[in-house]
Coordinates of C-alpha atoms in Angstrom, one line a residue:
Chain N
M1 CA 64.5 -48.4 25.7
A2 CA 65.4 -45.3 27.6
Q3 CA 63.6 -44.6 30.8
E4 CA 60.6 -42.2 30.1
P5 CA 60.6 -39.1 32.5
V6 CA 57.9 -39.1 35.1
T7 CA 56.3 -36.6 37.5
P8 CA 54.0 -37.3 40.3
L9 CA 51.0 -36.3 38.2
S10 CA 52.0 -38.4 35.2
S11 CA 52.6 -41.5 37.3
L12 CA 49.3 -40.9 39.2
L13 CA 47.5 -41.2 35.8
Q14 CA 49.6 -43.9 34.3
D15 CA 49.4 -46.2 37.4
R16 CA 45.7 -46.1 37.4
R17 CA 45.2 -45.8 33.7
E18 CA 43.0 -48.8 33.1
R19 CA 40.5 -47.8 35.8
I20 CA 40.3 -44.2 34.6
A21 CA 40.1 -45.1 30.9
A22 CA 37.3 -47.6 31.6
A23 CA 35.2 -45.1 33.6
W24 CA 35.8 -42.4 31.0
L25 CA 34.8 -44.7 28.1
E26 CA 31.6 -45.8 29.8
T27 CA 30.4 -42.3 30.5
A28 CA 31.3 -40.9 27.1
A29 CA 30.0 -43.9 25.2
G30 CA 26.7 -43.5 27.0
E31 CA 26.4 -39.9 26.0
L32 CA 27.5 -40.3 22.4
R33 CA 25.6 -43.5 21.8
G34 CA 25.0 -43.9 18.0
R35 CA 27.0 -40.8 17.1
I36 CA 30.4 -42.5 17.2
T37 CA 31.4 -46.1 17.4
R38 CA 32.8 -47.4 20.7
S39 CA 36.0 -48.5 19.2
E40 CA 36.6 -45.2 17.5
L41 CA 35.8 -43.4 20.8
E42 CA 38.2 -45.7 22.6
R43 CA 40.9 -45.0 20.1
E44 CA 40.4 -41.2 20.5
Q45 CA 40.5 -41.4 24.2
T46 CA 43.7 -43.5 24.2
D47 CA 45.4 -40.9 22.0
V48 CA 44.3 -38.1 24.4
L49 CA 45.4 -40.0 27.5
D50 CA 48.8 -40.8 25.9
T51 CA 49.3 -37.2 25.0
L52 CA 48.0 -36.0 28.4
V53 CA 50.4 -38.3 30.3
A54 CA 53.3 -37.3 28.1
G55 CA 52.5 -33.6 28.8
L56 CA 52.3 -34.2 32.5
A57 CA 55.6 -36.2 32.4
A58 CA 57.2 -33.2 30.7
G59 CA 56.3 -31.1 33.6
G60 CA 53.1 -29.5 32.4
L61 CA 50.7 -28.2 35.0
A62 CA 48.5 -25.7 33.3
L63 CA 47.0 -26.2 29.8
T64 CA 48.8 -23.1 28.5
D65 CA 52.2 -24.7 29.3
P66 CA 54.4 -25.5 26.3
A67 CA 54.5 -29.1 27.5
F68 CA 50.9 -29.4 26.5
E69 CA 51.3 -28.1 23.0
G70 CA 50.7 -31.5 21.5
L71 CA 47.6 -32.0 23.7
R72 CA 46.1 -28.6 22.6
G73 CA 46.8 -29.6 19.0
L74 CA 45.1 -33.0 19.4
L75 CA 42.0 -31.6 21.2
G76 CA 41.8 -28.8 18.6
S77 CA 41.6 -31.2 15.7
V78 CA 39.2 -33.5 17.4
S79 CA 36.8 -30.7 18.2
T80 CA 37.1 -29.2 14.7
T81 CA 36.2 -32.5 13.2
R82 CA 33.3 -32.8 15.5
A83 CA 32.1 -29.4 14.5
R84 CA 32.4 -30.3 10.8
Q85 CA 30.5 -33.5 11.4
G86 CA 27.7 -31.6 13.0
F87 CA 28.0 -32.8 16.6
S88 CA 26.3 -30.7 19.2
P89 CA 28.3 -28.5 21.6
R90 CA 27.3 -30.8 24.5
E91 CA 28.4 -33.9 22.7
T92 CA 31.7 -32.4 21.9
A93 CA 32.4 -31.0 25.4
I94 CA 31.1 -34.1 27.3
S95 CA 33.6 -36.4 25.6
V96 CA 36.3 -34.4 27.4
F97 CA 34.5 -33.6 30.7
A98 CA 33.7 -37.3 31.0
L99 CA 37.3 -37.9 31.8
K100 CA 36.5 -36.5 35.2
E101 CA 34.4 -39.7 35.8
G102 CA 37.7 -41.6 35.6
L103 CA 39.2 -39.3 38.3
Y104 CA 36.1 -39.5 40.5
A105 CA 36.3 -43.3 40.2
I106 CA 39.8 -43.5 41.6
L107 CA 38.8 -41.0 44.3
S108 CA 35.9 -43.2 45.4
D109 CA 38.2 -46.2 45.4
G110 CA 39.6 -44.7 48.6
D111 CA 43.3 -45.2 47.6
A112 CA 45.4 -43.9 50.5
T113 CA 48.4 -43.3 48.3
L114 CA 46.5 -40.7 46.4
A115 CA 47.5 -37.1 47.2
P116 CA 44.3 -35.0 47.3
A117 CA 46.3 -32.0 46.0
D118 CA 47.4 -33.9 43.0
L119 CA 43.9 -35.0 42.2
L120 CA 42.6 -31.5 42.5
T121 CA 45.2 -30.3 40.0
L122 CA 44.2 -33.0 37.6
L123 CA 40.5 -32.2 38.0
R124 CA 41.2 -28.5 37.3
L125 CA 43.3 -29.5 34.3
V126 CA 40.4 -31.5 32.9
D127 CA 38.1 -28.5 33.3
D128 CA 40.5 -26.5 31.3
L129 CA 40.7 -29.2 28.6
G130 CA 36.9 -29.2 28.4
L131 CA 36.7 -25.4 28.1
F132 CA 39.5 -25.4 25.5
T133 CA 37.7 -28.1 23.5
F134 CA 34.5 -26.1 23.6
E135 CA 36.3 -22.9 22.5
T136 CA 37.9 -24.5 19.5
F137 CA 34.5 -26.2 18.6
A138 CA 32.8 -22.8 18.7
S139 CA 35.3 -21.1 16.5
A140 CA 35.3 -24.0 14.1
R141 CA 31.5 -23.7 13.9
E142 CA 31.9 -20.0 13.2
S143 CA 34.3 -20.5 10.3
I144 CA 32.0 -23.1 8.8
I145 CA 29.1 -20.7 9.0
A146 CA 31.2 -18.0 7.4
E147 CA 32.3 -20.4 4.7
Q148 CA 28.7 -21.3 4.0
A149 CA 27.6 -17.6 3.9
E150 CA 30.3 -17.0 1.3
Q151 CA 29.2 -19.9 -0.8
L152 CA 25.6 -18.7 -0.6
L153 CA 26.7 -15.3 -1.7
E154 CA 28.6 -16.8 -4.6
L155 CA 25.5 -18.8 -5.7
S156 CA 23.1 -15.9 -5.4
T157 CA 25.0 -13.5 -7.6
P158 CA 25.1 -15.2 -11.0
V159 CA 26.7 -13.2 -13.8
V160 CA 25.3 -14.3 -17.2
K161 CA 26.4 -13.7 -20.7
L162 CA 23.4 -12.3 -22.5
W163 CA 25.0 -11.8 -25.9
E164 CA 28.4 -11.5 -27.5
G165 CA 30.0 -8.7 -25.5
V166 CA 27.2 -8.2 -23.1
V167 CA 27.0 -9.6 -19.5
A168 CA 24.3 -9.1 -17.0
V169 CA 23.7 -9.5 -13.3
P170 CA 20.0 -9.9 -12.3
L171 CA 19.9 -9.0 -8.7
V172 CA 17.1 -10.4 -6.6
G173 CA 16.1 -9.7 -3.0
T174 CA 17.4 -7.4 -0.4
L175 CA 20.8 -6.0 -1.1
D176 CA 23.3 -5.4 1.6
S177 CA 26.7 -3.8 1.4
A178 CA 28.6 -7.1 1.5
R179 CA 26.6 -8.7 -1.2
T180 CA 26.7 -5.7 -3.4
Q181 CA 30.5 -5.6 -3.1
V182 CA 30.7 -9.2 -4.1
V183 CA 28.5 -8.6 -7.1
M184 CA 30.6 -5.6 -8.1
E185 CA 33.9 -7.5 -8.0
K186 CA 32.4 -10.5 -9.8
L187 CA 30.8 -8.5 -12.6
L188 CA 34.0 -6.5 -13.3
Q189 CA 36.1 -9.7 -13.3
T190 CA 33.6 -11.3 -15.8
L191 CA 34.0 -8.3 -18.1
V192 CA 37.7 -9.1 -18.3
D193 CA 37.3 -12.8 -18.5
T194 CA 34.7 -12.6 -21.4
G195 CA 36.1 -9.5 -23.1
S196 CA 32.7 -7.9 -22.9
E197 CA 32.3 -4.2 -23.2
H198 CA 28.8 -4.0 -21.8
A199 CA 27.5 -4.8 -18.4
I200 CA 23.9 -4.6 -17.2
I201 CA 22.9 -4.6 -13.6
D202 CA 19.2 -5.4 -13.3
I203 CA 17.6 -4.5 -10.1
T204 CA 13.9 -5.3 -11.0
G205 CA 13.9 -7.9 -8.2
V206 CA 15.3 -5.5 -5.6
P207 CA 12.6 -4.0 -3.4
A208 CA 14.7 -1.2 -1.8
V209 CA 18.2 0.2 -1.7
D210 CA 19.9 2.3 1.0
T211 CA 22.7 4.8 0.5
Q212 CA 25.5 2.3 0.8
V213 CA 24.1 0.0 -1.8
A214 CA 23.4 2.9 -4.2
Q215 CA 27.0 4.1 -3.7
H216 CA 28.3 0.6 -4.5
L217 CA 26.2 0.4 -7.7
L218 CA 27.5 3.8 -8.7
K219 CA 31.1 2.8 -8.0
T220 CA 30.6 -0.3 -10.1
V221 CA 29.5 1.8 -13.1
V222 CA 32.5 4.1 -12.7
A223 CA 34.9 1.3 -12.2
A224 CA 33.6 -0.5 -15.4
R225 CA 34.1 2.7 -17.3
L226 CA 37.6 3.1 -16.0
M227 CA 38.3 -0.4 -17.3
G228 CA 36.9 0.4 -20.8
A229 CA 33.4 -1.0 -20.5
E230 CA 30.0 0.5 -20.2
C231 CA 27.6 -0.3 -17.4
T232 CA 23.8 0.2 -17.4
I233 CA 21.5 -0.1 -14.5
S234 CA 18.0 -1.4 -15.5
G235 CA 14.8 -2.1 -13.6
I236 CA 14.8 0.8 -11.2
R237 CA 11.5 0.9 -9.5
P238 CA 9.7 4.2 -8.8
Q239 CA 10.3 3.8 -5.1
I240 CA 14.0 3.3 -5.5
A241 CA 14.2 6.2 -7.8
Q242 CA 12.6 8.4 -5.2
T243 CA 14.9 7.0 -2.5
I244 CA 17.9 7.8 -4.6
V245 CA 16.8 11.3 -5.2
A246 CA 15.8 11.8 -1.5
L247 CA 19.2 10.5 -0.4
G248 CA 20.8 13.1 -2.6
I249 CA 22.8 10.6 -4.6
E250 CA 23.9 12.0 -7.9
F251 CA 23.2 9.5 -10.6
G252 CA 24.6 12.0 -13.1
D253 CA 25.4 10.4 -16.4
I254 CA 24.9 6.8 -15.2
R255 CA 23.0 5.0 -17.9
T256 CA 19.7 3.6 -16.8
K257 CA 17.0 1.7 -18.7
A258 CA 13.5 0.7 -17.6
T259 CA 14.0 -3.0 -18.4
L260 CA 16.7 -5.5 -18.9
A261 CA 15.5 -5.9 -22.5
D262 CA 15.9 -2.2 -23.2
A263 CA 19.3 -2.2 -21.7
L264 CA 20.3 -5.1 -24.0
V265 CA 19.0 -3.4 -27.1
A266 CA 20.9 -0.2 -26.1
A267 CA 24.1 -2.2 -25.6
L268 CA 23.8 -3.9 -28.9
R269 CA 23.1 -0.6 -30.7
T270 CA 26.2 1.0 -29.3
G271 CA 28.2 -1.9 -30.6
K272 CA 31.8 -2.9 -30.3
G273 CA 34.6 -0.4 -29.9
R274 CA 32.4 2.6 -30.2
R275 CA 31.1 3.7 -26.9
A276 CA 28.9 6.8 -26.7
E277 CA 30.9 8.5 -24.0
T278 CA 34.6 8.6 -23.2
S279 CA 35.7 7.4 -19.8
A280 CA 36.4 10.9 -18.6
L281 CA 34.9 11.0 -15.2
T282 CA 35.3 12.6 -11.9
V283 CA 33.9 11.0 -8.8
A284 CA 32.5 13.0 -6.0
Chain B
M1 CA 42.6 -16.3 23.6
S2 CA 42.1 -12.6 23.9
G3 CA 43.8 -9.6 22.5
P4 CA 45.7 -9.3 19.2
Q5 CA 48.9 -11.3 18.8
V6 CA 51.7 -9.4 17.0
G7 CA 54.3 -10.9 14.8
E8 CA 57.8 -9.8 14.1
P9 CA 57.9 -6.2 12.9
E10 CA 59.8 -5.6 9.6
A11 CA 61.3 -2.2 9.0
V12 CA 61.8 -0.7 5.6
P13 CA 63.8 2.5 5.3
I14 CA 62.4 5.2 3.0
A15 CA 65.2 7.3 1.7
V16 CA 65.1 7.1 -2.1
D17 CA 62.6 6.6 -4.9
A18 CA 63.3 2.9 -5.2
D19 CA 62.2 2.5 -1.5
V20 CA 58.7 3.4 -2.3
V21 CA 58.6 0.4 -4.6
R22 CA 60.3 -1.7 -1.9
V23 CA 57.6 -0.7 0.6
R24 CA 54.9 -1.6 -1.9
Q25 CA 56.4 -5.1 -2.5
A26 CA 56.9 -5.8 1.2
V27 CA 53.4 -4.6 2.1
R28 CA 51.9 -6.7 -0.7
A29 CA 53.7 -9.8 0.5
L30 CA 52.5 -9.3 4.0
A31 CA 48.9 -8.6 2.9
Q32 CA 48.9 -11.9 1.0
T33 CA 50.2 -13.7 4.1
A34 CA 47.4 -12.1 6.1
R35 CA 45.0 -13.5 3.6
L36 CA 43.4 -10.2 2.6
S37 CA 41.1 -10.5 -0.4
L38 CA 42.5 -9.3 -3.7
V39 CA 40.6 -6.1 -3.6
D40 CA 41.5 -5.3 0.0
Q41 CA 45.1 -6.1 -0.8
T42 CA 45.1 -3.7 -3.8
K43 CA 43.5 -1.0 -1.7
F44 CA 45.9 -1.4 1.2
V45 CA 49.0 -1.5 -1.0
T46 CA 47.8 1.5 -2.9
A47 CA 47.4 3.4 0.4
A48 CA 50.8 2.3 1.5
S49 CA 52.3 3.5 -1.7
E50 CA 50.8 6.9 -1.2
L51 CA 51.9 7.2 2.4
A52 CA 55.4 5.9 1.5
R53 CA 55.7 8.6 -1.1
N54 CA 54.5 11.2 1.3
T55 CA 57.1 10.1 3.8
L56 CA 59.8 10.5 1.2
V57 CA 58.7 13.7 -0.5
Y58 CA 57.1 15.7 2.3
G59 CA 58.8 14.0 5.3
G60 CA 62.3 14.1 3.9
G61 CA 62.6 10.4 4.3
G62 CA 61.8 8.0 7.2
E63 CA 60.7 4.4 7.5
A64 CA 57.8 2.0 7.3
V65 CA 57.4 -0.7 9.9
L66 CA 55.2 -3.7 8.8
T67 CA 53.6 -6.1 11.2
L68 CA 51.4 -9.1 10.9
V69 CA 48.6 -8.8 13.4
S70 CA 45.9 -11.2 14.5
D71 CA 43.0 -11.4 16.9
A72 CA 40.8 -14.4 17.7
R73 CA 39.2 -14.6 14.4
R74 CA 41.2 -13.0 11.7
T75 CA 44.7 -11.8 10.6
G76 CA 45.6 -8.4 9.5
V77 CA 48.5 -6.3 8.3
R78 CA 49.6 -3.1 10.0
V79 CA 52.1 -0.5 8.6
R80 CA 53.4 2.4 10.5
F81 CA 55.0 5.3 8.6
S82 CA 57.2 7.7 10.4
D83 CA 59.4 10.6 9.5
D84 CA 61.1 13.5 11.3
G85 CA 60.0 16.0 8.7
P86 CA 58.2 19.3 9.2
G87 CA 55.0 17.7 10.3
I88 CA 51.5 18.8 9.0
A89 CA 50.4 22.2 10.1
D90 CA 46.8 22.1 9.2
L91 CA 45.7 18.5 9.6
D92 CA 42.0 19.3 8.9
L93 CA 42.9 20.8 5.6
A94 CA 45.2 18.0 4.7
M95 CA 42.5 15.5 5.4
T96 CA 39.9 17.1 3.2
D97 CA 39.2 15.6 -0.2
G98 CA 41.4 17.4 -2.7
Y99 CA 41.9 14.7 -5.1
T100 CA 38.8 14.6 -7.3
S101 CA 40.7 15.8 -10.3
G102 CA 43.9 13.9 -9.6
N103 CA 45.9 17.1 -10.0
G104 CA 48.5 16.2 -7.5
L105 CA 47.8 18.8 -4.9
G106 CA 47.3 17.8 -1.3
L107 CA 48.7 14.8 0.4
G108 CA 46.1 12.3 -0.5
L109 CA 45.6 11.4 3.1
S110 CA 41.8 11.3 2.9
G111 CA 42.0 9.0 -0.1
A112 CA 44.4 6.7 1.7
R113 CA 42.1 6.6 4.7
R114 CA 39.2 5.4 2.6
L115 CA 41.3 2.5 1.4
V116 CA 42.1 1.0 4.8
E117 CA 40.2 -0.2 7.8
T118 CA 41.9 1.8 10.5
F119 CA 43.9 5.0 10.0
T120 CA 45.6 7.0 12.8
I121 CA 47.8 10.0 12.4
D122 CA 49.9 11.8 14.8
T123 CA 51.7 14.9 13.7
A124 CA 52.5 18.5 14.7
P125 CA 54.6 21.3 13.1
G126 CA 58.2 20.5 13.7
A127 CA 57.4 17.2 15.3
G128 CA 57.4 14.9 12.3
T129 CA 54.6 12.6 11.3
R130 CA 53.5 9.2 12.2
I131 CA 50.7 7.4 10.4
E132 CA 49.5 3.9 11.1
I133 CA 47.2 1.9 8.8
T134 CA 45.7 -1.5 9.3
S135 CA 43.5 -3.8 7.3
W136 CA 42.1 -7.3 8.1
S137 CA 41.1 -10.4 6.3
R138 CA 37.4 -10.9 6.1
Chain C
M1 CA 68.4 2.9 -15.0
E2 CA 65.5 0.7 -16.1
S3 CA 63.2 2.3 -18.7
V4 CA 59.9 1.2 -20.2
P5 CA 60.3 0.0 -23.9
I6 CA 58.2 1.8 -26.5
L7 CA 57.1 -0.2 -29.6
K8 CA 55.8 1.2 -32.8
I9 CA 52.9 -0.5 -34.7
G10 CA 52.1 1.5 -37.8
T11 CA 51.3 5.0 -36.5
T12 CA 50.7 3.8 -33.0
L13 CA 53.1 3.6 -30.2
L14 CA 52.6 0.7 -27.8
V15 CA 53.8 0.8 -24.2
S16 CA 53.4 -2.2 -22.0
I17 CA 54.1 -1.5 -18.3
Q18 CA 55.1 -4.8 -16.7
V19 CA 56.9 -3.8 -13.6
D20 CA 56.3 -1.8 -10.4
L21 CA 57.2 1.6 -11.7
Q22 CA 59.5 3.9 -9.7
D23 CA 58.5 7.5 -9.8
H24 CA 61.5 8.6 -11.8
T25 CA 61.0 5.8 -14.3
A26 CA 57.4 7.0 -14.8
L27 CA 58.6 10.6 -15.5
Q28 CA 61.2 9.2 -17.9
L29 CA 58.5 7.4 -19.8
Q30 CA 56.5 10.6 -20.1
E31 CA 59.5 12.3 -21.7
D32 CA 60.4 9.4 -23.9
L33 CA 56.9 9.2 -25.3
A34 CA 56.7 12.9 -26.0
D35 CA 60.0 12.5 -28.0
R36 CA 58.9 9.4 -29.9
I37 CA 55.5 10.9 -30.8
T38 CA 57.2 13.9 -32.3
S39 CA 60.0 11.9 -34.0
T40 CA 57.7 9.3 -35.5
G41 CA 54.6 11.4 -36.1
A42 CA 52.6 8.8 -34.2
R43 CA 48.8 9.4 -34.1
G44 CA 48.0 7.0 -31.3
V45 CA 49.5 5.9 -28.0
L46 CA 48.4 2.6 -26.4
I47 CA 49.4 2.1 -22.8
D48 CA 48.9 -1.5 -21.5
I49 CA 48.6 -1.5 -17.8
S50 CA 47.4 -5.1 -17.4
G51 CA 50.7 -5.8 -15.6
L52 CA 50.1 -3.2 -12.9
E53 CA 48.8 -4.5 -9.6
I54 CA 48.2 -1.0 -8.3
V55 CA 47.7 2.5 -9.7
D56 CA 48.3 5.1 -7.2
S57 CA 47.9 8.9 -7.5
F58 CA 51.3 9.3 -9.1
I59 CA 50.8 6.7 -11.8
G60 CA 47.3 8.1 -12.3
R61 CA 48.7 11.5 -12.9
M62 CA 51.4 10.1 -15.2
L63 CA 48.7 8.5 -17.3
A64 CA 46.7 11.6 -17.4
S65 CA 49.7 13.7 -18.3
I66 CA 50.7 11.4 -21.1
A67 CA 47.2 11.8 -22.5
S68 CA 47.4 15.6 -22.3
I69 CA 50.8 15.8 -23.8
S70 CA 49.8 13.4 -26.6
R71 CA 46.8 15.5 -27.4
V72 CA 48.9 18.6 -27.7
L73 CA 51.1 16.6 -30.1
D74 CA 48.0 15.6 -32.0
A75 CA 47.9 12.0 -30.9
T76 CA 45.2 10.0 -29.1
T77 CA 46.0 8.0 -26.0
V78 CA 44.1 4.8 -24.9
V79 CA 44.8 3.0 -21.7
V80 CA 44.0 -0.7 -21.7
G81 CA 44.0 -3.7 -19.4
M82 CA 43.1 -2.1 -16.1
R83 CA 42.5 -4.8 -13.5
P84 CA 39.1 -4.9 -11.7
A85 CA 40.8 -4.5 -8.3
V86 CA 42.7 -1.5 -9.6
A87 CA 39.6 0.1 -11.0
I88 CA 37.7 -0.4 -7.7
T89 CA 40.6 1.1 -5.8
M90 CA 40.8 4.1 -8.1
V91 CA 37.1 4.8 -7.7
E92 CA 37.4 4.6 -4.0
L93 CA 40.4 6.9 -4.1
G94 CA 38.5 9.4 -6.2
L95 CA 41.1 9.2 -8.9
S96 CA 40.2 9.9 -12.4
L97 CA 42.3 9.6 -15.5
G98 CA 41.1 13.0 -16.7
G99 CA 39.8 12.3 -20.1
V100 CA 41.9 9.3 -21.0
R101 CA 40.0 6.8 -23.1
T102 CA 40.2 3.2 -22.0
A103 CA 39.6 -0.2 -23.4
L104 CA 39.6 -3.7 -22.0
D105 CA 42.6 -5.0 -23.9
V106 CA 45.2 -4.2 -26.6
E107 CA 43.0 -5.4 -29.4
K108 CA 40.1 -3.3 -28.5
G109 CA 42.4 -0.4 -27.8
L110 CA 43.8 -0.6 -31.3
R111 CA 40.3 -0.7 -32.7
L112 CA 39.5 2.5 -30.8
L113 CA 42.5 4.2 -32.3
D114 CA 41.8 2.8 -35.8
V115 CA 38.4 4.3 -35.8
G116 CA 39.9 7.8 -35.6
E117 CA 42.5 6.9 -38.3
D118 CA 39.9 5.6 -40.7
D119 CA 38.2 9.0 -40.7
A120 CA 41.5 10.6 -41.6
E121 CA 42.2 8.1 -44.4
H122 CA 38.8 8.6 -45.9
L123 CA 39.4 12.4 -46.0
L124 CA 42.7 12.0 -47.7
L125 CA 41.5 9.4 -50.3
D126 CA 38.1 11.0 -50.9
P127 CA 38.3 14.7 -50.4
D128 CA 35.1 15.4 -52.4
G129 CA 33.1 13.1 -50.2
T130 CA 31.7 11.2 -53.2
E131 CA 32.2 7.9 -51.6
A132 CA 29.8 6.7 -49.0
E133 CA 31.2 6.6 -45.4

């Protein structure tokens, strides 16, 4: 086997590895009791130490050095897993910061061959590792939240087929711009997928709309017409009607009906292939 | 991790009709790589098509430079159109909405602006035109 | 130079745009259609844009022009298959197809054109209006 390259820092760690690893494991296991098994933690720490030593041996000094690419990758995936498994920020960060206990241990051993400057470098490096772990944990959490928000959006905008050729979206609750856009896209896609020529957007369950939402609804109707379908908005409350007028939004020749039932009847009356208006439109 | 990271820029010359299509295809590919939603992709590519045509027809030819961009959270696509043409004399007029009837008058700049997240334009009579558009993944 | 094929189904001309159209190809299509409508006496033009990933102002104008030209030549145009993302973008762009009728797909588009034709047939076969519509 070829001689592995070493640097002062890598040998510092490697020569005192057992002592450092033991102290690290004790501290971390104490903090994470019950959240992760000791043997799993030990295995994780072994991987990290291996990769850390390798990085140091390749001449790495700061975490941003190319020599530590493997270490960054490893820590990144560990903290992402922790985030997905619902570990707390402290639990995730402490498992890395606890490595310092290992370094404190060899310091208190009073080893005369230990260069203080080297130890300081290592301590600072571990601080960086901890911060990096925390950063990746935080951004992993943010993406999970974003994913969940998207799923929630999907679930809360069901498009239903009311009849042959008629689909409807009963909207409930407060509409925001993002949700309305999702609805719009989903509704239009469903028209294509089901070959339906009539869409009904029912807003009986919507307490209020603002300009943006009203514009989105309008755009949905116009887009549906461009595609060759007709879109009716039903269930407009008096307050919403007043808001629309007050906001100066032109509802023009947008079809509206008081109830979803009325809209369904109107759609069925119009029938297949014969729409009341052509799709000639100009949009302000 | 701060500030946007920029990828390798890709330049597409715009000299003939076929180049407008080439720009469309290159922009579409990059927008897909940047994980833009289908609707955002469509909007962005449509804007790019308009601006590429402008570069050819009004700018007398030029180029489009495409770059993949990213910040801490998301990736995006940036396209910069430039030409050494006559430049736009009355920018305010050019940016007003003249497209409601789709009659082909006006440069369609205001329309293109609505389709992208950021839109910057730098132009002056006799000094050519440079337009940069960017859109991001959600 | 690539050109878009025009098929004839009865008195309807069917155009299916499958590729990214260059501007000059679009103009050529306009010309070719005008010629074919005249030479075949077609009463309907069906343009299938389900293969188009974008419709920009130029293509939009082309579609509107084809409809206008057809109308002058006494034919009806129907555009079918517009993708949702394209429709949303066109609305955002403020682009209209200026009076062009649209349908979700070729089948529905042909039905739209047939409705017009039925009326004509009835008139020819029953000029006195003795048969019920």
